[in-house]
Coordinates of C-alpha atoms in Angstrom, one line a residue:
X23 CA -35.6 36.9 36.9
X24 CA -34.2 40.0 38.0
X25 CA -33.1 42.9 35.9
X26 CA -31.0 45.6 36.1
X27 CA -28.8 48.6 34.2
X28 CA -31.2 51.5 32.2
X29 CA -34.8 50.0 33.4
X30 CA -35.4 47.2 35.6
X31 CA -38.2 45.0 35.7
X32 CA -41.1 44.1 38.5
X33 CA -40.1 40.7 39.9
X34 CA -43.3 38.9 41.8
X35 CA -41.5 36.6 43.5
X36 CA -42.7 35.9 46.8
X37 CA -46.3 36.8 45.6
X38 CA -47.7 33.9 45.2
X39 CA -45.0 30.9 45.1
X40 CA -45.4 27.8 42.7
X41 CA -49.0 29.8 42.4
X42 CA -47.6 32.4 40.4
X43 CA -45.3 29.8 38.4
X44 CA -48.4 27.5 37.2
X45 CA -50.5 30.4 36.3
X46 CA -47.4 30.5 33.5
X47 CA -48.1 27.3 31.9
X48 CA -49.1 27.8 28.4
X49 CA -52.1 25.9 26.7
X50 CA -49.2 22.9 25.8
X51 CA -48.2 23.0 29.4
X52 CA -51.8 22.6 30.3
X53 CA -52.6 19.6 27.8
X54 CA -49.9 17.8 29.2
X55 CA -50.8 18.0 33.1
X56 CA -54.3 17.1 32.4
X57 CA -53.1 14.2 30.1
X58 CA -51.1 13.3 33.1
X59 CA -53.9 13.4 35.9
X60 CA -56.2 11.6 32.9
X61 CA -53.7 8.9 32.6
X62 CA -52.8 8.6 35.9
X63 CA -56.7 7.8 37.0
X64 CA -57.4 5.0 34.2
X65 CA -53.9 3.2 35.5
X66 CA -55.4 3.2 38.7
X67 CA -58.7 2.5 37.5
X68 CA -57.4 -0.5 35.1
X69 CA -55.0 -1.4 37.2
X70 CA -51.9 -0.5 34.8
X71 CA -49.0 0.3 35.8
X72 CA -47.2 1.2 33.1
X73 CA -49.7 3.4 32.1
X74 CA -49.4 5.0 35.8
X75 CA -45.4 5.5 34.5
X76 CA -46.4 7.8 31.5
X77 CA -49.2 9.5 33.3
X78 CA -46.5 10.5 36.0
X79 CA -44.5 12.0 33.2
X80 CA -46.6 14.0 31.5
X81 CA -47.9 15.3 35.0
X82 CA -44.8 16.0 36.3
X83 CA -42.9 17.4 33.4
X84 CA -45.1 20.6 33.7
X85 CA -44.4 21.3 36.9
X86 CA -40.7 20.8 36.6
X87 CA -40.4 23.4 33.8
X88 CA -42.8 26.1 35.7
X89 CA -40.4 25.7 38.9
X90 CA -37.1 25.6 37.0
X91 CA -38.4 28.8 35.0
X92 CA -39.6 30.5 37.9
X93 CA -36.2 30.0 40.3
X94 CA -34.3 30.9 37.4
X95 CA -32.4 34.1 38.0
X96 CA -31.6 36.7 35.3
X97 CA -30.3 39.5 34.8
X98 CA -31.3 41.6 32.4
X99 CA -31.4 45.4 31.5
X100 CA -33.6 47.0 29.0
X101 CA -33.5 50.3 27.0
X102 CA -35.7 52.4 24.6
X103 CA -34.9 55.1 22.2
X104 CA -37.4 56.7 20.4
X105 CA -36.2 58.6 17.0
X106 CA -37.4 61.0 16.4
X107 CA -39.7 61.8 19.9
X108 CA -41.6 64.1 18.2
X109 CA -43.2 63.5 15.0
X110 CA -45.7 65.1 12.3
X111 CA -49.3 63.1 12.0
X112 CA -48.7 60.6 9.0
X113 CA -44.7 60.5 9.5
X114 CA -43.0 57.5 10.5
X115 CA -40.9 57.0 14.1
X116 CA -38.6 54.2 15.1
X117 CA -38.7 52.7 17.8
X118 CA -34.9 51.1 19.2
X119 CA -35.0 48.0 21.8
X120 CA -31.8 47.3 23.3
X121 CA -31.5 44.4 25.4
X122 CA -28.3 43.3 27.9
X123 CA -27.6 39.9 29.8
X124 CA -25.6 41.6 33.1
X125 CA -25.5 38.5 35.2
X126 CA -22.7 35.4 35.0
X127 CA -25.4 32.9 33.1
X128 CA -26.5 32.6 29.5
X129 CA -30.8 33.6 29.1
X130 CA -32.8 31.0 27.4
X131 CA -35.3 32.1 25.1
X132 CA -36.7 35.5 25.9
X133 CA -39.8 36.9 23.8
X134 CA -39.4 40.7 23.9
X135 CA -42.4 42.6 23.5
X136 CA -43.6 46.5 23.8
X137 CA -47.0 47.6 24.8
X138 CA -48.5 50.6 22.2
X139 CA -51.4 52.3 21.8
X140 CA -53.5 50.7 18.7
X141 CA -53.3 54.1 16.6
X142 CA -50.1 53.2 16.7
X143 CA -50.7 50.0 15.1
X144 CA -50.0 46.1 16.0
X145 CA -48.2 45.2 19.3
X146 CA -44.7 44.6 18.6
X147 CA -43.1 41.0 19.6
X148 CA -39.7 40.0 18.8
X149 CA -37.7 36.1 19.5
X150 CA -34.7 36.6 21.4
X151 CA -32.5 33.5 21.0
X152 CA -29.7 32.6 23.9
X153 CA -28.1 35.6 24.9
X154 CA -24.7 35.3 26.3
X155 CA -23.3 36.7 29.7
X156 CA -22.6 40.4 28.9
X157 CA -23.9 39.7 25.5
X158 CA -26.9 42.3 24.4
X159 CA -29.8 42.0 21.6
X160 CA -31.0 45.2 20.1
X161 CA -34.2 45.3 17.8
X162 CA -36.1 48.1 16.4
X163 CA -40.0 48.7 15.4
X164 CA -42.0 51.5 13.6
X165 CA -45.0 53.5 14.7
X166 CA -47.2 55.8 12.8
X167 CA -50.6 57.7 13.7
X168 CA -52.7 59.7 11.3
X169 CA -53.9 61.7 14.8
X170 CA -52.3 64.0 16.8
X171 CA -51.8 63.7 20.5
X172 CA -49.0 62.0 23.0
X173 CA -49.0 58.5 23.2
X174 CA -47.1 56.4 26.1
X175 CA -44.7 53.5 24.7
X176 CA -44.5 50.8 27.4
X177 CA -43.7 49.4 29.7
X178 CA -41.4 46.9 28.1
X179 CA -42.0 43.1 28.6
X180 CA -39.8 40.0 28.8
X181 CA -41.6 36.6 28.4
X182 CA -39.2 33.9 29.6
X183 CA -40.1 30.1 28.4
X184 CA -38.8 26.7 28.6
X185 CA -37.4 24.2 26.0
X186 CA -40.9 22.6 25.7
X187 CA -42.8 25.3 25.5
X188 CA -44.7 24.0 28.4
X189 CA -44.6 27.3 30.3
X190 CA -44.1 31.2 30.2
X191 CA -43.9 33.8 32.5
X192 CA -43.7 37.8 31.9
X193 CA -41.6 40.3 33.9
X194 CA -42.4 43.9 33.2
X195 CA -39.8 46.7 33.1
X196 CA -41.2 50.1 34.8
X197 CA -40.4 52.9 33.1
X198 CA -42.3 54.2 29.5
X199 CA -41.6 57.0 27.1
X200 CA -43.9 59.1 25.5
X201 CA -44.2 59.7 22.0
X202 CA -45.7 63.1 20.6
X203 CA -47.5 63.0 17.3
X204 CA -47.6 66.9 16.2
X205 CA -50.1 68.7 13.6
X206 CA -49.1 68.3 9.9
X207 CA -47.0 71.6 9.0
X208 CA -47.6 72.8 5.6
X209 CA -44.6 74.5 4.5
X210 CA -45.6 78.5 3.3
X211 CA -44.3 81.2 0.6
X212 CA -42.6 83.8 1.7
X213 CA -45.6 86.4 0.9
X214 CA -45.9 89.8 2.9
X215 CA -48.6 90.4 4.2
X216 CA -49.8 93.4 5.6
X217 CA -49.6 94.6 8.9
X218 CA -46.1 92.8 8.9
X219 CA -44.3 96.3 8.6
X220 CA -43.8 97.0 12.8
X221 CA -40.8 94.6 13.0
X222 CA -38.5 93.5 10.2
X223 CA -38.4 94.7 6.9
X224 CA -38.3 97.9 5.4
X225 CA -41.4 99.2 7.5
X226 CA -39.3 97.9 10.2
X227 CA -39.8 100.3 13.8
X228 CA -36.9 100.9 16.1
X229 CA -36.9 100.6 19.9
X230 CA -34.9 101.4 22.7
X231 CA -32.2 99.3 24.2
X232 CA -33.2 100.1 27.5
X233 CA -31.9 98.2 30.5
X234 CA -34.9 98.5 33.0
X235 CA -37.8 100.4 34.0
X236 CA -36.0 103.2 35.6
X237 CA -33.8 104.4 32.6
X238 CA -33.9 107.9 31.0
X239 CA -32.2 109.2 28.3
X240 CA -29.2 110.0 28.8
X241 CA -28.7 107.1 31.5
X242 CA -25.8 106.3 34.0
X243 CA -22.8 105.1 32.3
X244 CA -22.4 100.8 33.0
X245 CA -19.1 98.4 32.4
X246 CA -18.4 97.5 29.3
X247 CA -20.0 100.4 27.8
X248 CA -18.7 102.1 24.7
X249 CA -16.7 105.5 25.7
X250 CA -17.5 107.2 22.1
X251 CA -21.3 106.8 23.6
X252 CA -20.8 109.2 26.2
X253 CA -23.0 112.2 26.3
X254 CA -20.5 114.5 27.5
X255 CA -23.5 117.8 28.1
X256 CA -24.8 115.4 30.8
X257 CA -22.1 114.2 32.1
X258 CA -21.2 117.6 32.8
X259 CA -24.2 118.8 34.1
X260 CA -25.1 115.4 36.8
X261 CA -21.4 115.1 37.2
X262 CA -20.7 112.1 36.5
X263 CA -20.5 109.6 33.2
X264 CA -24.0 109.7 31.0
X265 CA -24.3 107.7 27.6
X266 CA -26.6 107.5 24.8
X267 CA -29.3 105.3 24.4
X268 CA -29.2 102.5 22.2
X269 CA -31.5 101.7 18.7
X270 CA -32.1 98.4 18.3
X271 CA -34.9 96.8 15.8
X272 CA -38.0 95.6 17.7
X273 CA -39.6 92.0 16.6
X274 CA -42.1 91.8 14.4
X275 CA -45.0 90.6 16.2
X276 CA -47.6 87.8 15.5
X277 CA -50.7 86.4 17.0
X278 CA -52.0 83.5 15.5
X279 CA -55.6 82.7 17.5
X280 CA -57.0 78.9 17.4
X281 CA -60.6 78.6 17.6
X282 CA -61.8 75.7 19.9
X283 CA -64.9 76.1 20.1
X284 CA -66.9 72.5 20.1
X285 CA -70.0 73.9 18.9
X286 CA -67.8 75.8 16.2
X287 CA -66.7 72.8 14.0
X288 CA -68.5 69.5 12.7
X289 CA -67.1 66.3 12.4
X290 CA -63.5 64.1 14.0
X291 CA -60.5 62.6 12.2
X292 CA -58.3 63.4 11.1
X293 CA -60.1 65.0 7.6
X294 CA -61.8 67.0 9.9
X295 CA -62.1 70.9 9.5
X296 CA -60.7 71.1 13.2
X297 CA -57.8 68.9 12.1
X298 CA -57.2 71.2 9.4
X299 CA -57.5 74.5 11.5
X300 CA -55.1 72.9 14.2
X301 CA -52.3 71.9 11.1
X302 CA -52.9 75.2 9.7
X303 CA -52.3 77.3 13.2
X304 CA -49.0 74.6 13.0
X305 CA -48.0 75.8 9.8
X306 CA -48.3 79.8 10.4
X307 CA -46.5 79.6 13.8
X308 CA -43.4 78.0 12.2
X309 CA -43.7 79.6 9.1
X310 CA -43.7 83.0 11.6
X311 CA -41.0 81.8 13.7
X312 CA -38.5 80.7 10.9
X313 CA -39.2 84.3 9.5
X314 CA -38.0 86.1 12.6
X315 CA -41.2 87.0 14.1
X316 CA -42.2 86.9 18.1
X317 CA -45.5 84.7 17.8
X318 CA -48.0 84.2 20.5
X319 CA -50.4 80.9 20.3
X320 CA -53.6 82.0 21.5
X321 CA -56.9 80.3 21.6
X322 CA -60.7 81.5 22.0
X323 CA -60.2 80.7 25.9
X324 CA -57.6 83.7 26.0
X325 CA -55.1 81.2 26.5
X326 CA -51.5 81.2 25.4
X327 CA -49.4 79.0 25.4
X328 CA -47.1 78.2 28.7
X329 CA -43.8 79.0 29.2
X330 CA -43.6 82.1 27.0
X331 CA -42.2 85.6 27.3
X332 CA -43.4 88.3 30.1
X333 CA -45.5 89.2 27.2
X334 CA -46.5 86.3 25.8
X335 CA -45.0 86.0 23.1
X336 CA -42.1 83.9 22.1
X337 CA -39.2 86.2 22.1
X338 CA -35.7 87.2 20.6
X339 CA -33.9 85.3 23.4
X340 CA -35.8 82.1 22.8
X341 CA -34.7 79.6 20.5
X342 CA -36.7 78.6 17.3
X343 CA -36.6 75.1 17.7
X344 CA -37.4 75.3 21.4
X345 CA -40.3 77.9 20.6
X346 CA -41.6 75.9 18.0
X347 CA -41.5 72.9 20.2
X348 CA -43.3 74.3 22.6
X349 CA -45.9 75.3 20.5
X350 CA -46.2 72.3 18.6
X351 CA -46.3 70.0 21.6
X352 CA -49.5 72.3 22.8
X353 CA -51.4 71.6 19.8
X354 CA -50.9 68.1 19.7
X355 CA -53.1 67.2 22.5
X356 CA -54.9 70.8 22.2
X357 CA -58.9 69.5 22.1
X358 CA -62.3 71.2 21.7
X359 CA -63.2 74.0 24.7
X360 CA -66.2 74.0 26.0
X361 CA -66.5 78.1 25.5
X362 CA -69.2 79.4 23.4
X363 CA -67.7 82.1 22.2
X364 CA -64.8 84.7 21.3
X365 CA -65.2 87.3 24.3
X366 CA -62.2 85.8 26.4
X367 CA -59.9 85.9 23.6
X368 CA -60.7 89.4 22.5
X369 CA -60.1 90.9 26.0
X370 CA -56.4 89.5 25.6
X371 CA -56.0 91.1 22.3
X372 CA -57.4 94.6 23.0
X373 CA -54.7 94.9 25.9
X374 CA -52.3 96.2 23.4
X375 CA -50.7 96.1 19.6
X376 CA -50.3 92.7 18.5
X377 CA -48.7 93.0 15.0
X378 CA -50.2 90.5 12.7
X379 CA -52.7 88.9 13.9
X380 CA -53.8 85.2 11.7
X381 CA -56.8 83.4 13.2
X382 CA -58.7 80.1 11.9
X383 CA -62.3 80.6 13.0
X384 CA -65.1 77.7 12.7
X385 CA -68.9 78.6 12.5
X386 CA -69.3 82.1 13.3
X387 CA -72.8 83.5 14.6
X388 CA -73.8 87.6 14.4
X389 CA -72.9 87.7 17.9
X390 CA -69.3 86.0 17.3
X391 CA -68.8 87.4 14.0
X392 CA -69.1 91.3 15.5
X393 CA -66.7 90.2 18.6
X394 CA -64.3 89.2 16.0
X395 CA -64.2 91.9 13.9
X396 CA -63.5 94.3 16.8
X397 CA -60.1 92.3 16.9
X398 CA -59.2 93.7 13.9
X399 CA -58.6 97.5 15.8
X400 CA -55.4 96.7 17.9
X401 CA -53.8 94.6 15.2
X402 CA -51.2 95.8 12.4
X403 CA -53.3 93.5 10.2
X404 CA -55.2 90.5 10.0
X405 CA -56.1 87.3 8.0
X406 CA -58.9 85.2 8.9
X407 CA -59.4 81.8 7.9
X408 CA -63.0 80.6 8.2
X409 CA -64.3 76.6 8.1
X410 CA -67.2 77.5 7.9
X411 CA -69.2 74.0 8.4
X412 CA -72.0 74.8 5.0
X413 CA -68.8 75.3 2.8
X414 CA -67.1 72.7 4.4
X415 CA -69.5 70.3 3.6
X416 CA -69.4 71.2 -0.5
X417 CA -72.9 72.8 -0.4
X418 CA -73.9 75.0 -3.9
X419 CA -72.2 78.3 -3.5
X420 CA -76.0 79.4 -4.9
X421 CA -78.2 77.9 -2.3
X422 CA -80.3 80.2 0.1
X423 CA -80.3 80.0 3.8
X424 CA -77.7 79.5 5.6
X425 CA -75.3 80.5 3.4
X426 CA -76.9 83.8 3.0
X427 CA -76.3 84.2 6.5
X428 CA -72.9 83.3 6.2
X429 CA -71.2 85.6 3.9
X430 CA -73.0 88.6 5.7
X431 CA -71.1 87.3 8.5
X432 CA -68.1 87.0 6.7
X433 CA -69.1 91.0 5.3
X434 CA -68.8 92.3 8.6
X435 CA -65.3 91.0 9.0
X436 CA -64.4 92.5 5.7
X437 CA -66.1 96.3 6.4
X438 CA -64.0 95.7 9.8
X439 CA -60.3 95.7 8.1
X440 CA -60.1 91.4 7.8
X441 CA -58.4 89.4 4.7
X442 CA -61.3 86.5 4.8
X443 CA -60.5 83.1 3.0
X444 CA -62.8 81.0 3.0
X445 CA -61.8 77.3 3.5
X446 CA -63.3 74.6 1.3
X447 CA -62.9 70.6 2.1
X448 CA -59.8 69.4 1.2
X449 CA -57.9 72.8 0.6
X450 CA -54.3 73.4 0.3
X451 CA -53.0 75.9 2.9
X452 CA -50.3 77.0 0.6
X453 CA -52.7 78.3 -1.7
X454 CA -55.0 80.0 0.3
X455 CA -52.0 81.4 2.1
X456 CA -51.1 83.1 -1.6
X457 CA -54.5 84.2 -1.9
X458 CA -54.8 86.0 1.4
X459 CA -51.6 87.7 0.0
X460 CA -53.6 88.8 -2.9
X461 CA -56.4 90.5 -1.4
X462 CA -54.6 91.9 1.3
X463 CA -52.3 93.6 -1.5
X464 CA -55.6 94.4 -3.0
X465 CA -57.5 95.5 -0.3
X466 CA -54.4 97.9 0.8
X467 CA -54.3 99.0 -2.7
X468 CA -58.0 100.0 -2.4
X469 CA -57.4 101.5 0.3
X470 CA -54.8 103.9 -0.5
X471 CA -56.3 105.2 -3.8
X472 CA -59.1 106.1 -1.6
X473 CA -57.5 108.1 1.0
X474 CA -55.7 109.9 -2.1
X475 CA -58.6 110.9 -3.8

């Protein structure tokens, strides 16, 4: 069988012969050439002929169908269509399976089936009945997966059989797609938080429109500038045509930081409080990005994500969709790092202002806990959500030890300028999301009648 059009198949002829074509013969096929050889012995044995007759048949008949199916030359071009490509964990995709007779005969029976990944769920198989020449079959399947991550659909398989059943043989198509399964996004309020005021809003800061490195104010007059911008002082003093500079608004900026640490979270699956930290960081990156904000995806590697902005963040001239696509496809396969702690991610953030900065933090140590709360001095503000594995296990808010530990921990993020939320099992994000709002407005509240008095 050969194939052709959008994918084409392996064909293994020549790799084996009549070999490859017996290996084919199904468990019926099999019965029936044994039967054969069985009956074929007693008539030779007993000395009956007739018995000889039947035994020849049900030898032969086999090996007639596994030679017919395996000279016989189709056609045949496959397609897939994955919609959507990209999905949220727990949403449904569908799967589309188009196939087309291109050659001058009818098929016979073709058994259409797609290799997946079991988190996927169940392999799927479909009966394709005679397909006519130039005729086409499409079918369609659903997948779903409670994890994150990229899975590969494929390769795509035809199993050709006979009219008896006696034999089957598979060609293989050779091309795959890849289906992403994303975070869960939580969709967010509209809250303002603070530190949000150094880009859009009222507290919004203005920038200059400048055109490269080397521009002063006044600079040299370009094409297609405005004449009613010319700065007709300098213009008269450099002799020749000076404009004004430009005010433009500047981004609002937002970091959100991903902790990754292994030995920072406890438990897999997708209930997990690194499952939850990975939707969350979802959900405040589009939230951000659907708000008008330049976001940067960081982790506790001081890694960003690729394909970003000199800067890295995701700025004015990239799409949202795109930005967020990017983003989203990172965290889908993003995994636990082998880092110990916050040091690397810090350095990156004490290069320069980073607006707001959100970060979802697992078990925090003395050590880790004081690195993080020196973040705090180059952001605008910032909101820290902390699994922290005691409280994410339900223990009594009243028992001694570790929790002790804990909220002085936590402490030392608050005396440093953080909003802290702690994140019990099972919590919505949209509510801890208005809560942070709360005690930010608090905490800035706080602070003001302070500095007052």
């Amino acid at each position: 069988m050969d194939t052709g059009g959008t994918d084409r198949s392996e064909d293994d002829r020549g790799q084996g012969g009549i070999r490859t074509a017996l290996t084919g013969l199904t468990t019926r096929g099999r019965s029936f050439l044994a039967a054969g050889i069985a009956a074929a012995v007693c008539a030779y044995v007993l000395g009956q002929s007739d018995l000889l007759r039947v035994g020849l048949l049900l030898g032969v008949l086999p090996l007639v169908c596994a030679t017919v199916l395996y000279r016989t030359r189709y056609r045949v071009a496959g397609s897939r269509r994955l919609s959507p490509g990209r999905v949220p964990a727990g949403s449904e995709a569908r799967v589309h399976l188009r196939v087309e007779n291109v050659s001058r005969l009818p098929t016979g029976l073709l058994m259409l089936q797609d290799r997946v990944p079991y988190v996927l769920g169940p392999r799927p198989r479909f009966v394709l009945d005679r397909v006519e020449p130039g005729g086409r079959r499409e079918v369609s399947y659903r997948v779903r997966s409670d994890l994150r991550g990229r899975y590969p659909l494929g390769p795509l398989q035809l199993r050709l059989t006979d009219p008896f059943g006696l034999c089957e043989l598979t060609r293989s198509f050779s091309t795959y797609d890849t289906l992403t399964v994303t975070p869960r996004v939580e969709a967010l309020p509209p809250v303002r938080l603070s530190g949000e005021a150094k880009g859009y809003g009222e507290g919004r800061q203005r920038s200059l429109a400048l055109a490269g490195d080397d521009d002063v104010i006044p600079r040299g007059y370009r094409y297609g500038d405005d004449l009613r911008r010319v700065h007709w002082r300098s213009t008269a003093r450099y002799g020749e045509l000076m404009v004004r500079r430009e005010e433009q608004p500047q981004r609002a900026r937002c970091t959100v930081l991903l902790d990754t640490r292994g030995g920072a979270f406890e438990g897999a699956g997708p209930d997990s409080a690194f499952e939850w930290a990975v939707s969350g960081a979802a959900s405040v990156l589009v939230h951000m990005l659907e708000r008008g904000f330049s976001v940067r995806l960081l982790t506790d590697t001081g890694n960003s994500v690729p394909g970003e902005g000199a800067d890295g963040f995701a700025g004015a001239s990239q799409g949202t969709a795109d930005a967020a696509g990017l983003m989203m496809d990172t965290l889908a396969v993003i995994d636990h790092s082998d880092g110990t702690g916050l040091s690397r991610a810090y350095d990156v953030l004490r290069g320069g202002n980073e607006g707001l900065l959100v970060a979802f933090f697992g078990d925090l140590d003395e050590e880790q806990a004081t690195v993080a709360a020196k973040m705090r001095q180059r952001s605008g503000g910032a909101v820290a959500f902390v699994l922290d594995a005691e409280i994410w296990a339900g223990e009594p808010v009243g028992a001694p030890g570790p929790l002790d530990r804990s909220e002085e921990r936590l402490r030392m993020l608050r005396e440093a300028g953080w909003t802290v939320v702690n994140v019990p099992r099972g919590a919505s994000l949209e509510e801890l999301w208005r809560l942070a709002d709360r005690e930010r407005t608090g905490l800035a509240t706080t602070s003001g009648g302070e500095g007052a008095r």
